[in-house]
Coordinates of C-alpha atoms and ligand atoms in Angstrom, one line a residue:
M1 CA 12.7 -1.5 16.8
H2 CA 10.0 0.2 14.8
T3 CA 11.7 0.2 11.4
K4 CA 11.9 -2.6 8.9
A5 CA 13.6 -3.1 5.5
I6 CA 10.9 -4.1 3.1
G7 CA 12.7 -3.9 -0.3
R8 CA 15.8 -2.7 -2.1
N9 CA 16.7 0.8 -0.6
L10 CA 13.3 0.9 1.1
Y11 CA 12.3 1.0 4.8
L12 CA 9.0 1.2 6.7
I13 CA 8.6 3.1 10.0
D14 CA 5.6 2.2 12.1
L15 CA 4.5 5.6 13.5
E16 CA 2.4 3.9 16.2
T17 CA 0.1 6.9 16.3
G18 CA -1.9 7.2 19.5
G19 CA -0.2 3.9 20.6
F20 CA -1.8 1.9 17.8
K21 CA 0.6 -0.4 15.9
N22 CA -0.1 -1.1 12.2
L23 CA -2.2 2.0 11.8
I24 CA -0.1 4.5 10.0
C25 CA 3.4 4.3 8.5
S26 CA 6.0 6.4 6.7
Y27 CA 8.5 5.1 4.2
V28 CA 12.1 5.9 3.6
L29 CA 13.5 5.5 0.1
R30 CA 17.3 5.8 -0.1
G31 CA 19.1 6.4 -3.3
E32 CA 21.9 8.9 -3.5
K33 CA 19.2 11.2 -2.3
T34 CA 16.8 10.3 0.6
L35 CA 13.1 10.7 0.3
L36 CA 10.3 10.0 2.8
V37 CA 6.8 9.1 1.8
E38 CA 4.2 10.5 4.3
S39 CA 5.1 12.8 7.2
G40 CA 2.3 11.1 9.1
P41 CA 0.3 13.2 11.7
T42 CA 1.8 15.9 13.9
S43 CA 1.5 13.7 17.1
S44 CA 3.8 11.0 15.5
V45 CA 6.6 13.2 14.3
P46 CA 8.8 12.4 17.3
R47 CA 8.3 8.7 16.5
L48 CA 9.2 9.3 12.8
V49 CA 12.4 11.1 13.8
E50 CA 13.4 8.2 16.1
G51 CA 12.9 5.9 13.2
L52 CA 15.2 8.0 11.0
K53 CA 17.8 7.8 13.7
E54 CA 17.4 4.1 14.0
L55 CA 18.1 3.9 10.2
N56 CA 21.1 6.2 10.5
V57 CA 19.6 8.7 8.2
K58 CA 21.2 12.1 8.6
F59 CA 18.6 14.8 8.9
E60 CA 20.3 17.1 6.5
D61 CA 20.4 14.4 3.9
V62 CA 16.6 14.1 3.5
E63 CA 15.8 15.9 0.3
Y64 CA 12.1 15.3 -0.1
V65 CA 9.1 14.5 1.9
A66 CA 6.4 13.3 -0.5
V67 CA 2.9 13.4 0.9
T68 CA 0.1 11.5 -1.0
H69 CA -2.5 14.0 0.3
V70 CA -2.9 16.5 3.0
H71 CA -5.3 14.6 5.3
L72 CA -3.9 14.8 8.9
D73 CA -2.8 11.2 9.0
H74 CA -0.7 11.6 5.8
G75 CA 0.6 15.1 5.6
G76 CA -0.6 16.8 8.8
G77 CA 2.9 16.5 10.4
A78 CA 4.8 18.0 7.5
G79 CA 5.2 21.5 9.0
T80 CA 6.5 20.0 12.3
L81 CA 8.8 17.5 10.6
L82 CA 10.5 20.2 8.4
K83 CA 11.8 21.8 11.6
T84 CA 14.0 18.7 12.0
L85 CA 14.9 18.3 8.3
P86 CA 16.7 21.5 7.3
N87 CA 17.0 20.7 3.5
A88 CA 13.8 18.8 2.8
K89 CA 11.1 20.0 0.5
V90 CA 7.5 18.7 0.5
L91 CA 6.0 17.2 -2.7
V92 CA 2.3 17.6 -2.8
H93 CA -0.5 18.0 -5.3
P94 CA -1.2 21.7 -6.2
H95 CA -4.7 21.4 -4.8
G96 CA -3.3 20.3 -1.5
M97 CA -0.6 22.9 -1.3
P98 CA -2.8 25.8 0.1
H99 CA -3.8 23.5 3.0
L100 CA -0.2 22.9 4.0
V101 CA 0.6 26.6 3.8
D102 CA -2.4 27.5 6.0
P103 CA -3.9 24.5 7.7
T104 CA -6.6 26.4 9.5
R105 CA -9.6 25.1 7.4
L106 CA -8.1 21.6 7.2
W107 CA -8.0 21.4 11.0
E108 CA -11.5 22.8 11.4
S109 CA -13.0 20.3 9.0
A110 CA -10.9 17.4 10.5
Q111 CA -12.3 18.3 13.9
S112 CA -15.9 18.1 12.7
V113 CA -15.4 14.9 10.6
L114 CA -12.9 13.0 12.7
K115 CA -14.0 14.2 16.1
Y116 CA -11.8 12.7 18.8
V117 CA -9.6 11.1 16.2
S118 CA -8.4 14.5 15.1
E119 CA -7.0 15.1 18.6
I120 CA -5.2 11.8 18.4
F121 CA -3.6 13.0 15.1
G122 CA -2.7 16.5 16.4
K123 CA -3.0 20.0 15.0
P124 CA -1.0 20.6 11.9
E125 CA 1.6 23.4 11.7
P126 CA 2.0 25.5 8.6
V127 CA 4.6 24.6 5.9
P128 CA 6.6 27.5 4.5
K129 CA 5.6 28.1 0.9
D130 CA 9.2 28.1 -0.4
R131 CA 9.6 24.6 1.0
I132 CA 6.8 23.1 -1.1
I133 CA 7.1 21.6 -4.6
P134 CA 3.6 21.3 -6.1
V135 CA 3.4 18.4 -8.5
S136 CA 0.6 16.4 -10.1
E137 CA 2.6 14.2 -12.5
G138 CA 6.4 14.1 -12.8
V139 CA 9.6 12.2 -12.1
F140 CA 12.2 12.8 -9.4
D141 CA 15.7 11.3 -9.8
L142 CA 17.0 10.0 -6.5
G143 CA 20.3 8.7 -7.9
G144 CA 20.2 4.9 -8.5
G145 CA 16.4 5.0 -8.9
K146 CA 13.5 7.3 -9.5
L147 CA 10.2 8.4 -8.0
Q148 CA 7.4 8.8 -10.5
V149 CA 4.3 10.8 -9.5
Y150 CA 0.8 9.9 -10.6
E151 CA -2.4 11.8 -10.0
T152 CA -4.9 9.3 -8.5
L153 CA -8.0 11.2 -7.4
G154 CA -11.2 9.8 -5.8
H155 CA -10.4 9.4 -2.2
A156 CA -9.5 13.1 -2.2
S157 CA -9.5 15.7 -5.0
H158 CA -5.7 15.8 -4.7
N159 CA -4.5 12.2 -3.9
L160 CA -1.1 11.3 -5.5
S161 CA 0.4 7.9 -5.9
F162 CA 4.2 7.4 -6.2
L163 CA 6.0 4.6 -8.1
E164 CA 9.6 3.8 -7.0
T165 CA 11.8 2.2 -9.6
F166 CA 14.2 0.5 -7.2
N167 CA 11.6 -2.3 -6.7
N168 CA 8.8 -1.1 -9.0
G169 CA 6.4 -0.7 -6.1
V170 CA 3.6 1.8 -5.6
F171 CA 2.7 4.1 -2.7
P172 CA -1.0 4.6 -3.3
G173 CA -1.8 6.8 -0.3
D174 CA -5.5 6.1 0.3
A175 CA -6.2 5.3 -3.4
A176 CA -6.1 1.6 -2.9
G177 CA -8.0 1.3 0.5
T178 CA -6.8 0.3 3.9
Y179 CA -4.8 -2.9 4.2
F180 CA -4.8 -5.0 7.3
P181 CA -1.7 -7.2 7.2
E182 CA -3.0 -9.3 10.1
F183 CA -5.9 -10.4 8.0
D184 CA -4.4 -9.9 4.5
A185 CA -7.6 -7.9 3.7
V186 CA -8.4 -4.5 2.2
I187 CA -11.4 -2.3 3.0
P188 CA -12.5 1.0 1.5
T189 CA -11.4 4.3 2.8
T190 CA -13.8 6.8 1.1
P191 CA -14.8 9.7 3.4
P192 CA -16.8 12.6 1.9
P193 CA -16.4 14.1 -0.7
F194 CA -15.7 10.8 -2.3
R195 CA -15.8 10.3 -6.1
L196 CA -16.4 6.7 -7.1
D197 CA -15.9 7.3 -10.9
A198 CA -12.5 9.0 -10.2
A199 CA -11.4 6.3 -7.7
L200 CA -12.1 3.6 -10.3
A201 CA -10.2 5.4 -13.0
S202 CA -7.3 5.8 -10.6
L203 CA -7.2 2.1 -9.9
D204 CA -7.1 1.4 -13.6
K205 CA -4.1 3.8 -13.8
L206 CA -2.3 2.0 -11.0
I207 CA -3.1 -1.4 -12.5
S208 CA -1.6 -0.3 -15.9
L209 CA 1.7 0.4 -14.1
Q210 CA 1.9 -3.4 -13.2
P211 CA 3.5 -2.8 -9.8
T212 CA 5.2 -5.6 -8.0
A213 CA 4.2 -4.4 -4.6
L214 CA 1.9 -1.9 -2.9
Y215 CA 3.1 0.1 0.1
Y216 CA -0.1 1.2 2.0
S217 CA 0.1 4.1 4.4
H218 CA -2.5 2.1 6.3
F219 CA -0.6 -0.3 6.6
G220 CA 2.5 -1.9 5.2
K221 CA 3.6 -3.9 2.1
A222 CA 1.4 -6.2 0.1
S223 CA 3.2 -8.2 -2.7
N224 CA 0.3 -9.3 -4.9
A225 CA -0.3 -5.7 -6.0
V226 CA -2.3 -6.1 -9.2
Q227 CA -4.7 -8.6 -7.7
Q228 CA -5.2 -6.3 -4.6
L229 CA -6.0 -3.4 -6.9
R230 CA -8.4 -5.5 -9.0
D231 CA -10.1 -6.8 -5.8
Y232 CA -10.4 -3.3 -4.4
K233 CA -12.1 -2.2 -7.7
T234 CA -14.6 -4.9 -7.4
Q235 CA -15.2 -4.0 -3.7
L236 CA -15.8 -0.3 -4.6
Q237 CA -18.2 -1.3 -7.3
L238 CA -20.2 -3.5 -4.9
W239 CA -20.4 -0.7 -2.3
G240 CA -21.4 1.7 -5.1
K241 CA -24.3 -0.6 -6.1
I242 CA -25.5 -1.0 -2.5
A243 CA -25.3 2.8 -1.8
A244 CA -27.1 3.7 -5.1
E245 CA -29.9 1.2 -4.3
G246 CA -30.1 2.4 -0.7
V247 CA -30.4 6.0 -1.7
R248 CA -33.0 5.3 -4.4
E249 CA -35.1 3.3 -1.9
K250 CA -34.5 5.9 0.9
R251 CA -32.9 3.4 3.3
S252 CA -31.3 4.8 6.4
F253 CA -27.5 5.0 7.0
E254 CA -27.7 2.1 9.4
E255 CA -29.6 -0.1 6.9
I256 CA -27.1 0.6 4.2
C257 CA -24.2 -0.1 6.6
E258 CA -25.9 -3.5 7.5
T259 CA -26.3 -4.4 3.9
I260 CA -22.6 -3.7 3.3
L261 CA -21.6 -5.9 6.3
E262 CA -23.8 -8.7 4.9
E263 CA -22.8 -8.6 1.3
D264 CA -19.1 -7.7 1.4
K265 CA -17.3 -10.8 2.5
V266 CA -14.2 -8.9 3.7
M267 CA -16.3 -6.5 5.8
N268 CA -18.2 -9.4 7.2
Q269 CA -14.9 -11.1 8.2
L270 CA -13.6 -7.9 9.8
A271 CA -16.9 -6.6 11.3
D272 CA -16.2 -7.5 15.0
Y273 CA -12.6 -6.2 14.8
L274 CA -13.7 -2.9 13.2
K275 CA -16.6 -2.4 15.6
G276 CA -14.3 -2.8 18.6
H277 CA -11.5 -0.5 17.2
E278 CA -11.4 3.0 18.7
I279 CA -10.5 4.6 15.3
Y280 CA -11.9 2.3 12.7
S281 CA -15.3 2.1 14.3
L282 CA -15.7 5.8 13.4
T283 CA -13.8 5.9 10.1
A284 CA -14.3 2.5 8.4
L285 CA -17.9 2.1 9.5
G286 CA -18.9 5.8 9.5
N287 CA -17.1 8.3 7.2
T288 CA -16.4 5.7 4.6
V289 CA -20.1 4.7 4.2
E290 CA -21.1 8.4 4.3
G291 CA -18.7 9.0 1.4
F292 CA -20.5 6.4 -0.7
I293 CA -24.0 7.7 0.2
G294 CA -22.9 11.3 -0.6
Y295 CA -21.6 10.2 -4.0
A296 CA -24.8 8.2 -4.7
K297 CA -27.0 11.2 -3.8
N298 CA -25.0 13.4 -6.2
V299 CA -25.4 10.9 -9.0
E300 CA -29.2 10.7 -8.3
G301 CA -29.4 14.5 -8.1
L302 CA -30.5 14.4 -4.4
N303 CA -27.8 16.6 -2.9
Ligands
LIG414 ZN1 -5.5 8.0 5.5

C-alpha cells in the first residue's frame, strides 16, 4: 500500500522516487471531478499510476493535474502522465507553461544544478499545448468542493499554491519549505534564483487563508498549518540575516553553511540526517544555501 486517505475526499500517494520513501508525493482530490496535485518526476509516473489503480480511480475520470511549479520533482512527469490520463489537463502558472511545452532548457538547467539527482528524477517529456490551462489565480469547481489557486512566488518565479475547500487545506508546493514527518520539522527549500521578499509575502498570503492543514509535496500532511507557516517565516528571516551578514563580511559558502547549522535549531537537529542523505546533502545543504547567498548578493548589489 502506498496510498493513504488523509482527509475528506483526499488521498496521498507516496511516489517513492528513486526508492526513497517520504521524499515526494502526489495528492488525489475526488469531488464529482477528480484532480491530482503534482505529477511528480518522470521516473515515478508508473508508481503514481499504480497508486491511482489502488484508489480505484478510472484514468478517464481524471480531469486536472495541478502542478505547483515545473521543477522536475513536481511537474517533470506531467508529459508522461498525460499519456495514461486521456482527458486530463494540466494547471500551471503561465510562466511555467513554456517549460512544460518544451522542457529542453529545464532539463539542461536541472542537470547542471541537481547533477546526479536529475537522473534520479528522469528527463521530462513535452506536454501538448492544448492540454495546458495556464492560471495564476482562479477557482476550479470539482463538484462538492473547489480548488482555489494562489500565486505564491519566491521559491520559483511561478510557484502556485492550491486551497481545497473539502477540508480547507493548502497544497503549498515548495512555498512552505520541506516537511519531515519523522521529525515534525520544516527546513528551507530555496534554490537559486530565490527571492526572499517574495517568499515572505507568499507566506503572509497563505497565513491569511487560515488553512487547517498543509499538504507538502515534500512530504505529507501537517495539521498545525498556521503555526508551521509562521515558523517557516521566522526561519527564512534568520537565514536571510545570516546570508546578508556573510556576504557583507565576505565569508565563504562553507562558513555561512556552518553558521546556519549552528544558529538554526531545526537544522542543528537534522544536520546528521541531512549530511547522510543522498539527495538532501546536495539540495538542503547546497542549493538552498546558494539561493540565499545569491539573493543577499543581489540586495547588496554584488551580483
Ligand atoms: Zn521540490
